JSON list of C-alpha atoms in Angstrom, two decimals:
[
{"chain": "M", "resi": 259, "resn": "UNK", "atom": "CA", "xyz": [14.88, -2.05, -27.49]},
{"chain": "M", "resi": 260, "resn": "UNK", "atom": "CA", "xyz": [13.45, -4.90, -25.48]},
{"chain": "M", "resi": 261, "resn": "UNK", "atom": "CA", "xyz": [11.75, -3.06, -22.58]},
{"chain": "M", "resi": 262, "resn": "UNK", "atom": "CA", "xyz": [11.80, -0.22, -20.09]},
{"chain": "M", "resi": 263, "resn": "UNK", "atom": "CA", "xyz": [11.14, -1.56, -16.60]},
{"chain": "M", "resi": 264, "resn": "UNK", "atom": "CA", "xyz": [10.53, 0.55, -13.48]},
{"chain": "M", "resi": 265, "resn": "UNK", "atom": "CA", "xyz": [13.00, 0.29, -10.59]},
{"chain": "M", "resi": 266, "resn": "UNK", "atom": "CA", "xyz": [11.75, 1.54, -7.22]},
{"chain": "M", "resi": 267, "resn": "UNK", "atom": "CA", "xyz": [13.72, 2.48, -4.11]},
{"chain": "M", "resi": 268, "resn": "UNK", "atom": "CA", "xyz": [12.32, 1.97, -0.62]},
{"chain": "M", "resi": 269, "resn": "UNK", "atom": "CA", "xyz": [13.43, 3.04, 2.88]},
{"chain": "M", "resi": 270, "resn": "UNK", "atom": "CA", "xyz": [13.59, -0.51, 4.27]},
{"chain": "M", "resi": 271, "resn": "UNK", "atom": "CA", "xyz": [10.13, -1.83, 3.34]},
{"chain": "M", "resi": 272, "resn": "UNK", "atom": "CA", "xyz": [10.66, -3.13, -0.21]},
{"chain": "M", "resi": 273, "resn": "UNK", "atom": "CA", "xyz": [9.77, -6.69, 0.79]},
{"chain": "M", "resi": 274, "resn": "UNK", "atom": "CA", "xyz": [6.50, -5.59, 2.41]},
{"chain": "M", "resi": 275, "resn": "UNK", "atom": "CA", "xyz": [5.64, -3.49, -0.64]},
{"chain": "M", "resi": 276, "resn": "UNK", "atom": "CA", "xyz": [6.43, -6.29, -3.09]},
{"chain": "M", "resi": 277, "resn": "UNK", "atom": "CA", "xyz": [4.44, -8.85, -1.12]},
{"chain": "M", "resi": 278, "resn": "UNK", "atom": "CA", "xyz": [1.53, -6.39, -1.37]},
{"chain": "M", "resi": 279, "resn": "UNK", "atom": "CA", "xyz": [2.06, -5.93, -5.13]},
{"chain": "M", "resi": 280, "resn": "UNK", "atom": "CA", "xyz": [2.33, -9.70, -5.58]},
{"chain": "M", "resi": 281, "resn": "UNK", "atom": "CA", "xyz": [-1.06, -10.11, -3.83]},
{"chain": "M", "resi": 282, "resn": "UNK", "atom": "CA", "xyz": [-2.57, -7.70, -6.38]},
{"chain": "M", "resi": 283, "resn": "UNK", "atom": "CA", "xyz": [-0.79, -8.64, -9.62]},
{"chain": "M", "resi": 284, "resn": "UNK", "atom": "CA", "xyz": [-0.03, -12.32, -8.91]},
{"chain": "M", "resi": 285, "resn": "UNK", "atom": "CA", "xyz": [3.10, -14.05, -10.12]},
{"chain": "M", "resi": 286, "resn": "UNK", "atom": "CA", "xyz": [6.28, -15.06, -8.36]},
{"chain": "M", "resi": 287, "resn": "UNK", "atom": "CA", "xyz": [9.44, -13.15, -7.52]},
{"chain": "M", "resi": 288, "resn": "UNK", "atom": "CA", "xyz": [12.00, -13.62, -10.28]},
{"chain": "M", "resi": 289, "resn": "UNK", "atom": "CA", "xyz": [14.77, -12.68, -7.87]},
{"chain": "M", "resi": 290, "resn": "UNK", "atom": "CA", "xyz": [15.12, -11.71, -4.21]},
{"chain": "M", "resi": 291, "resn": "UNK", "atom": "CA", "xyz": [18.56, -10.86, -2.83]},
{"chain": "M", "resi": 292, "resn": "UNK", "atom": "CA", "xyz": [19.41, -9.29, 0.53]},
{"chain": "M", "resi": 293, "resn": "UNK", "atom": "CA", "xyz": [22.34, -7.07, 1.46]},
{"chain": "M", "resi": 294, "resn": "UNK", "atom": "CA", "xyz": [23.56, -9.75, 3.88]},
{"chain": "M", "resi": 295, "resn": "UNK", "atom": "CA", "xyz": [24.05, -12.00, 0.83]},
{"chain": "M", "resi": 296, "resn": "UNK", "atom": "CA", "xyz": [26.74, -9.75, -0.66]},
{"chain": "M", "resi": 297, "resn": "UNK", "atom": "CA", "xyz": [30.02, -11.64, -0.25]},
{"chain": "M", "resi": 298, "resn": "UNK", "atom": "CA", "xyz": [32.52, -9.93, 2.07]},
{"chain": "M", "resi": 299, "resn": "UNK", "atom": "CA", "xyz": [35.08, -7.93, 0.15]},
{"chain": "M", "resi": 300, "resn": "UNK", "atom": "CA", "xyz": [32.96, -7.45, -2.97]},
{"chain": "M", "resi": 301, "resn": "UNK", "atom": "CA", "xyz": [33.08, -3.85, -4.15]},
{"chain": "M", "resi": 302, "resn": "UNK", "atom": "CA", "xyz": [30.19, -2.53, -6.18]},
{"chain": "M", "resi": 303, "resn": "UNK", "atom": "CA", "xyz": [31.38, 0.76, -7.69]},
{"chain": "M", "resi": 304, "resn": "UNK", "atom": "CA", "xyz": [28.59, 3.29, -8.02]},
{"chain": "M", "resi": 305, "resn": "UNK", "atom": "CA", "xyz": [26.30, 1.27, -5.78]},
{"chain": "M", "resi": 306, "resn": "UNK", "atom": "CA", "xyz": [26.76, 0.58, -2.10]},
{"chain": "M", "resi": 307, "resn": "UNK", "atom": "CA", "xyz": [30.05, 1.89, -0.76]},
{"chain": "M", "resi": 308, "resn": "UNK", "atom": "CA", "xyz": [30.35, 0.45, 2.72]},
{"chain": "M", "resi": 309, "resn": "UNK", "atom": "CA", "xyz": [34.04, 1.48, 2.76]},
{"chain": "M", "resi": 310, "resn": "UNK", "atom": "CA", "xyz": [35.09, -2.00, 3.83]},
{"chain": "M", "resi": 311, "resn": "UNK", "atom": "CA", "xyz": [32.55, -2.19, 6.65]},
{"chain": "M", "resi": 312, "resn": "UNK", "atom": "CA", "xyz": [29.99, -4.94, 7.14]},
{"chain": "M", "resi": 313, "resn": "UNK", "atom": "CA", "xyz": [26.34, -4.18, 6.47]},
{"chain": "M", "resi": 314, "resn": "UNK", "atom": "CA", "xyz": [24.82, -2.71, 9.66]},
{"chain": "M", "resi": 315, "resn": "UNK", "atom": "CA", "xyz": [22.82, -5.33, 11.61]},
{"chain": "M", "resi": 316, "resn": "UNK", "atom": "CA", "xyz": [19.55, -3.41, 11.23]},
{"chain": "M", "resi": 317, "resn": "UNK", "atom": "CA", "xyz": [20.01, -3.37, 7.42]},
{"chain": "M", "resi": 318, "resn": "UNK", "atom": "CA", "xyz": [21.19, -6.97, 6.86]},
{"chain": "M", "resi": 319, "resn": "UNK", "atom": "CA", "xyz": [17.74, -8.11, 5.74]},
{"chain": "M", "resi": 320, "resn": "UNK", "atom": "CA", "xyz": [17.19, -5.09, 3.49]},
{"chain": "M", "resi": 321, "resn": "UNK", "atom": "CA", "xyz": [16.42, -6.06, -0.09]},
{"chain": "M", "resi": 322, "resn": "UNK", "atom": "CA", "xyz": [19.36, -5.54, -2.42]},
{"chain": "M", "resi": 323, "resn": "UNK", "atom": "CA", "xyz": [17.25, -6.51, -5.46]},
{"chain": "M", "resi": 324, "resn": "UNK", "atom": "CA", "xyz": [13.75, -7.88, -5.97]},
{"chain": "M", "resi": 325, "resn": "UNK", "atom": "CA", "xyz": [11.90, -8.48, -9.24]},
{"chain": "M", "resi": 326, "resn": "UNK", "atom": "CA", "xyz": [8.25, -9.31, -9.95]},
{"chain": "M", "resi": 327, "resn": "UNK", "atom": "CA", "xyz": [6.81, -10.01, -13.40]},
{"chain": "M", "resi": 328, "resn": "UNK", "atom": "CA", "xyz": [3.71, -7.89, -14.02]},
{"chain": "M", "resi": 329, "resn": "UNK", "atom": "CA", "xyz": [2.29, -8.80, -17.42]},
{"chain": "M", "resi": 330, "resn": "UNK", "atom": "CA", "xyz": [5.16, -8.36, -19.89]},
{"chain": "M", "resi": 331, "resn": "UNK", "atom": "CA", "xyz": [7.07, -5.99, -17.61]},
{"chain": "M", "resi": 332, "resn": "UNK", "atom": "CA", "xyz": [9.36, -6.52, -14.65]},
{"chain": "M", "resi": 333, "resn": "UNK", "atom": "CA", "xyz": [8.76, -4.39, -11.56]},
{"chain": "M", "resi": 334, "resn": "UNK", "atom": "CA", "xyz": [12.05, -4.16, -9.66]},
{"chain": "M", "resi": 335, "resn": "UNK", "atom": "CA", "xyz": [13.20, -2.53, -6.43]},
{"chain": "M", "resi": 336, "resn": "UNK", "atom": "CA", "xyz": [15.66, -2.35, -3.59]},
{"chain": "M", "resi": 337, "resn": "UNK", "atom": "CA", "xyz": [15.91, -0.90, -0.11]},
{"chain": "M", "resi": 338, "resn": "UNK", "atom": "CA", "xyz": [18.27, 2.06, 0.15]},
{"chain": "M", "resi": 339, "resn": "UNK", "atom": "CA", "xyz": [20.68, 1.68, 3.08]},
{"chain": "M", "resi": 340, "resn": "UNK", "atom": "CA", "xyz": [21.80, 4.69, 5.11]},
{"chain": "M", "resi": 341, "resn": "UNK", "atom": "CA", "xyz": [25.24, 4.52, 3.42]},
{"chain": "M", "resi": 342, "resn": "UNK", "atom": "CA", "xyz": [23.51, 5.45, 0.14]},
{"chain": "M", "resi": 343, "resn": "UNK", "atom": "CA", "xyz": [21.73, 8.48, 1.57]},
{"chain": "M", "resi": 344, "resn": "UNK", "atom": "CA", "xyz": [18.15, 7.28, 1.94]},
{"chain": "M", "resi": 345, "resn": "UNK", "atom": "CA", "xyz": [15.06, 7.69, -0.25]},
{"chain": "M", "resi": 346, "resn": "UNK", "atom": "CA", "xyz": [13.41, 10.90, -1.44]},
{"chain": "M", "resi": 347, "resn": "UNK", "atom": "CA", "xyz": [9.79, 10.46, -2.50]},
{"chain": "M", "resi": 348, "resn": "UNK", "atom": "CA", "xyz": [8.20, 12.94, -4.87]},
{"chain": "M", "resi": 349, "resn": "UNK", "atom": "CA", "xyz": [5.86, 13.38, -7.77]},
{"chain": "M", "resi": 350, "resn": "UNK", "atom": "CA", "xyz": [8.34, 13.03, -10.63]},
{"chain": "M", "resi": 351, "resn": "UNK", "atom": "CA", "xyz": [7.47, 9.37, -11.32]},
{"chain": "M", "resi": 352, "resn": "UNK", "atom": "CA", "xyz": [4.11, 7.60, -11.60]},
{"chain": "M", "resi": 353, "resn": "UNK", "atom": "CA", "xyz": [3.64, 3.94, -12.53]},
{"chain": "M", "resi": 354, "resn": "UNK", "atom": "CA", "xyz": [0.89, 3.40, -15.10]},
{"chain": "M", "resi": 355, "resn": "UNK", "atom": "CA", "xyz": [-0.92, 0.05, -15.18]},
{"chain": "M", "resi": 356, "resn": "UNK", "atom": "CA", "xyz": [-3.03, -0.86, -18.22]},
{"chain": "M", "resi": 357, "resn": "UNK", "atom": "CA", "xyz": [-5.52, -3.64, -17.54]},
{"chain": "M", "resi": 358, "resn": "UNK", "atom": "CA", "xyz": [-7.82, -5.81, -19.67]},
{"chain": "M", "resi": 359, "resn": "UNK", "atom": "CA", "xyz": [-11.24, -5.04, -18.14]},
{"chain": "M", "resi": 360, "resn": "UNK", "atom": "CA", "xyz": [-13.15, -2.58, -15.98]},
{"chain": "M", "resi": 361, "resn": "UNK", "atom": "CA", "xyz": [-13.43, -5.27, -13.31]},
{"chain": "M", "resi": 362, "resn": "UNK", "atom": "CA", "xyz": [-9.66, -5.76, -13.28]},
{"chain": "M", "resi": 363, "resn": "UNK", "atom": "CA", "xyz": [-9.19, -1.98, -13.09]},
{"chain": "M", "resi": 364, "resn": "UNK", "atom": "CA", "xyz": [-11.46, -1.82, -10.03]},
{"chain": "M", "resi": 365, "resn": "UNK", "atom": "CA", "xyz": [-9.66, -4.76, -8.37]},
{"chain": "M", "resi": 366, "resn": "UNK", "atom": "CA", "xyz": [-6.17, -3.36, -9.00]},
{"chain": "M", "resi": 367, "resn": "UNK", "atom": "CA", "xyz": [-7.18, 0.17, -7.94]},
{"chain": "M", "resi": 368, "resn": "UNK", "atom": "CA", "xyz": [-8.78, -1.13, -4.72]},
{"chain": "M", "resi": 369, "resn": "UNK", "atom": "CA", "xyz": [-5.72, -3.25, -3.87]},
{"chain": "M", "resi": 370, "resn": "UNK", "atom": "CA", "xyz": [-3.22, -0.46, -4.52]},
{"chain": "M", "resi": 371, "resn": "UNK", "atom": "CA", "xyz": [-5.40, 2.08, -2.67]},
{"chain": "M", "resi": 372, "resn": "UNK", "atom": "CA", "xyz": [-5.58, -0.06, 0.49]},
{"chain": "M", "resi": 373, "resn": "UNK", "atom": "CA", "xyz": [-4.01, 2.10, 3.20]},
{"chain": "M", "resi": 374, "resn": "UNK", "atom": "CA", "xyz": [-3.02, 4.68, 0.60]},
{"chain": "M", "resi": 375, "resn": "UNK", "atom": "CA", "xyz": [-4.43, 7.88, -0.84]},
{"chain": "M", "resi": 376, "resn": "UNK", "atom": "CA", "xyz": [-6.79, 7.59, -3.82]},
{"chain": "M", "resi": 377, "resn": "UNK", "atom": "CA", "xyz": [-6.57, 10.96, -5.59]},
{"chain": "M", "resi": 378, "resn": "UNK", "atom": "CA", "xyz": [-8.90, 10.29, -8.52]},
{"chain": "M", "resi": 379, "resn": "UNK", "atom": "CA", "xyz": [-11.37, 7.39, -8.15]},
{"chain": "M", "resi": 380, "resn": "UNK", "atom": "CA", "xyz": [-11.90, 5.07, -11.11]},
{"chain": "M", "resi": 381, "resn": "UNK", "atom": "CA", "xyz": [-14.28, 6.76, -13.55]},
{"chain": "M", "resi": 382, "resn": "UNK", "atom": "CA", "xyz": [-15.01, 7.15, -17.25]},
{"chain": "M", "resi": 383, "resn": "UNK", "atom": "CA", "xyz": [-12.82, 9.89, -18.72]},
{"chain": "M", "resi": 384, "resn": "UNK", "atom": "CA", "xyz": [-13.47, 12.23, -21.64]},
{"chain": "M", "resi": 385, "resn": "UNK", "atom": "CA", "xyz": [-10.71, 10.55, -23.69]},
{"chain": "M", "resi": 386, "resn": "UNK", "atom": "CA", "xyz": [-12.50, 7.20, -23.51]},
{"chain": "M", "resi": 387, "resn": "UNK", "atom": "CA", "xyz": [-10.58, 5.39, -20.77]},
{"chain": "M", "resi": 388, "resn": "UNK", "atom": "CA", "xyz": [-11.80, 4.10, -17.41]},
{"chain": "M", "resi": 389, "resn": "UNK", "atom": "CA", "xyz": [-9.10, 5.66, -15.25]},
{"chain": "M", "resi": 390, "resn": "UNK", "atom": "CA", "xyz": [-7.98, 6.45, -11.70]},
{"chain": "M", "resi": 391, "resn": "UNK", "atom": "CA", "xyz": [-4.94, 7.77, -9.80]},
{"chain": "M", "resi": 392, "resn": "UNK", "atom": "CA", "xyz": [-3.57, 7.08, -6.32]},
{"chain": "M", "resi": 393, "resn": "UNK", "atom": "CA", "xyz": [-0.55, 7.05, -4.06]},
{"chain": "M", "resi": 394, "resn": "UNK", "atom": "CA", "xyz": [-0.15, 3.70, -2.31]},
{"chain": "M", "resi": 395, "resn": "UNK", "atom": "CA", "xyz": [0.72, 3.20, 1.35]},
{"chain": "M", "resi": 396, "resn": "UNK", "atom": "CA", "xyz": [4.41, 2.95, 0.39]},
{"chain": "M", "resi": 397, "resn": "UNK", "atom": "CA", "xyz": [4.47, 6.41, -1.24]},
{"chain": "M", "resi": 398, "resn": "UNK", "atom": "CA", "xyz": [4.42, 5.12, -4.84]},
{"chain": "M", "resi": 399, "resn": "UNK", "atom": "CA", "xyz": [2.22, 7.00, -7.35]},
{"chain": "M", "resi": 400, "resn": "UNK", "atom": "CA", "xyz": [0.02, 4.89, -9.66]},
{"chain": "M", "resi": 401, "resn": "UNK", "atom": "CA", "xyz": [-2.36, 5.38, -12.58]},
{"chain": "M", "resi": 402, "resn": "UNK", "atom": "CA", "xyz": [-4.77, 2.53, -13.41]},
{"chain": "M", "resi": 403, "resn": "UNK", "atom": "CA", "xyz": [-6.38, 2.52, -16.83]},
{"chain": "M", "resi": 404, "resn": "UNK", "atom": "CA", "xyz": [-8.69, 0.37, -18.93]},
{"chain": "M", "resi": 405, "resn": "UNK", "atom": "CA", "xyz": [-9.25, 1.55, -22.49]},
{"chain": "M", "resi": 406, "resn": "UNK", "atom": "CA", "xyz": [-11.35, -0.68, -24.76]},
{"chain": "M", "resi": 407, "resn": "UNK", "atom": "CA", "xyz": [-9.76, 1.07, -27.79]},
{"chain": "M", "resi": 408, "resn": "UNK", "atom": "CA", "xyz": [-6.37, -0.46, -26.91]},
{"chain": "M", "resi": 409, "resn": "UNK", "atom": "CA", "xyz": [-7.40, -4.08, -26.31]}
]
């Protein structure tokens, strides 16, 4: 197996979220496609079923697919148009970021926490890691961890 990469769904703000993540993690978008770029007449079974209709004007600039390299992983996402039923946020998925220093952990945690909800501030944990948890301003759950034993 080559990799398991997270794919996030957003309610119309994927581009804003990914510009925020890019400001924290660096890098460039590997791909950015909008729903308005889908050629007319293309059917995508199991994906967007517009039933022959054009993308609604207010969803034309929605992100169909965006990808950002983060270390050796690819963070990917799309906006979910109304035709697909919208987005349901919950606590069943948390993204875990492993960093290379305490300073990087503090920087990443601060950036992701901006406008969000830090649930567990960065601190030394009994298992040896420097660790924190938060939900960002886009509703995505994150864990940030630095563990000198895994460097």
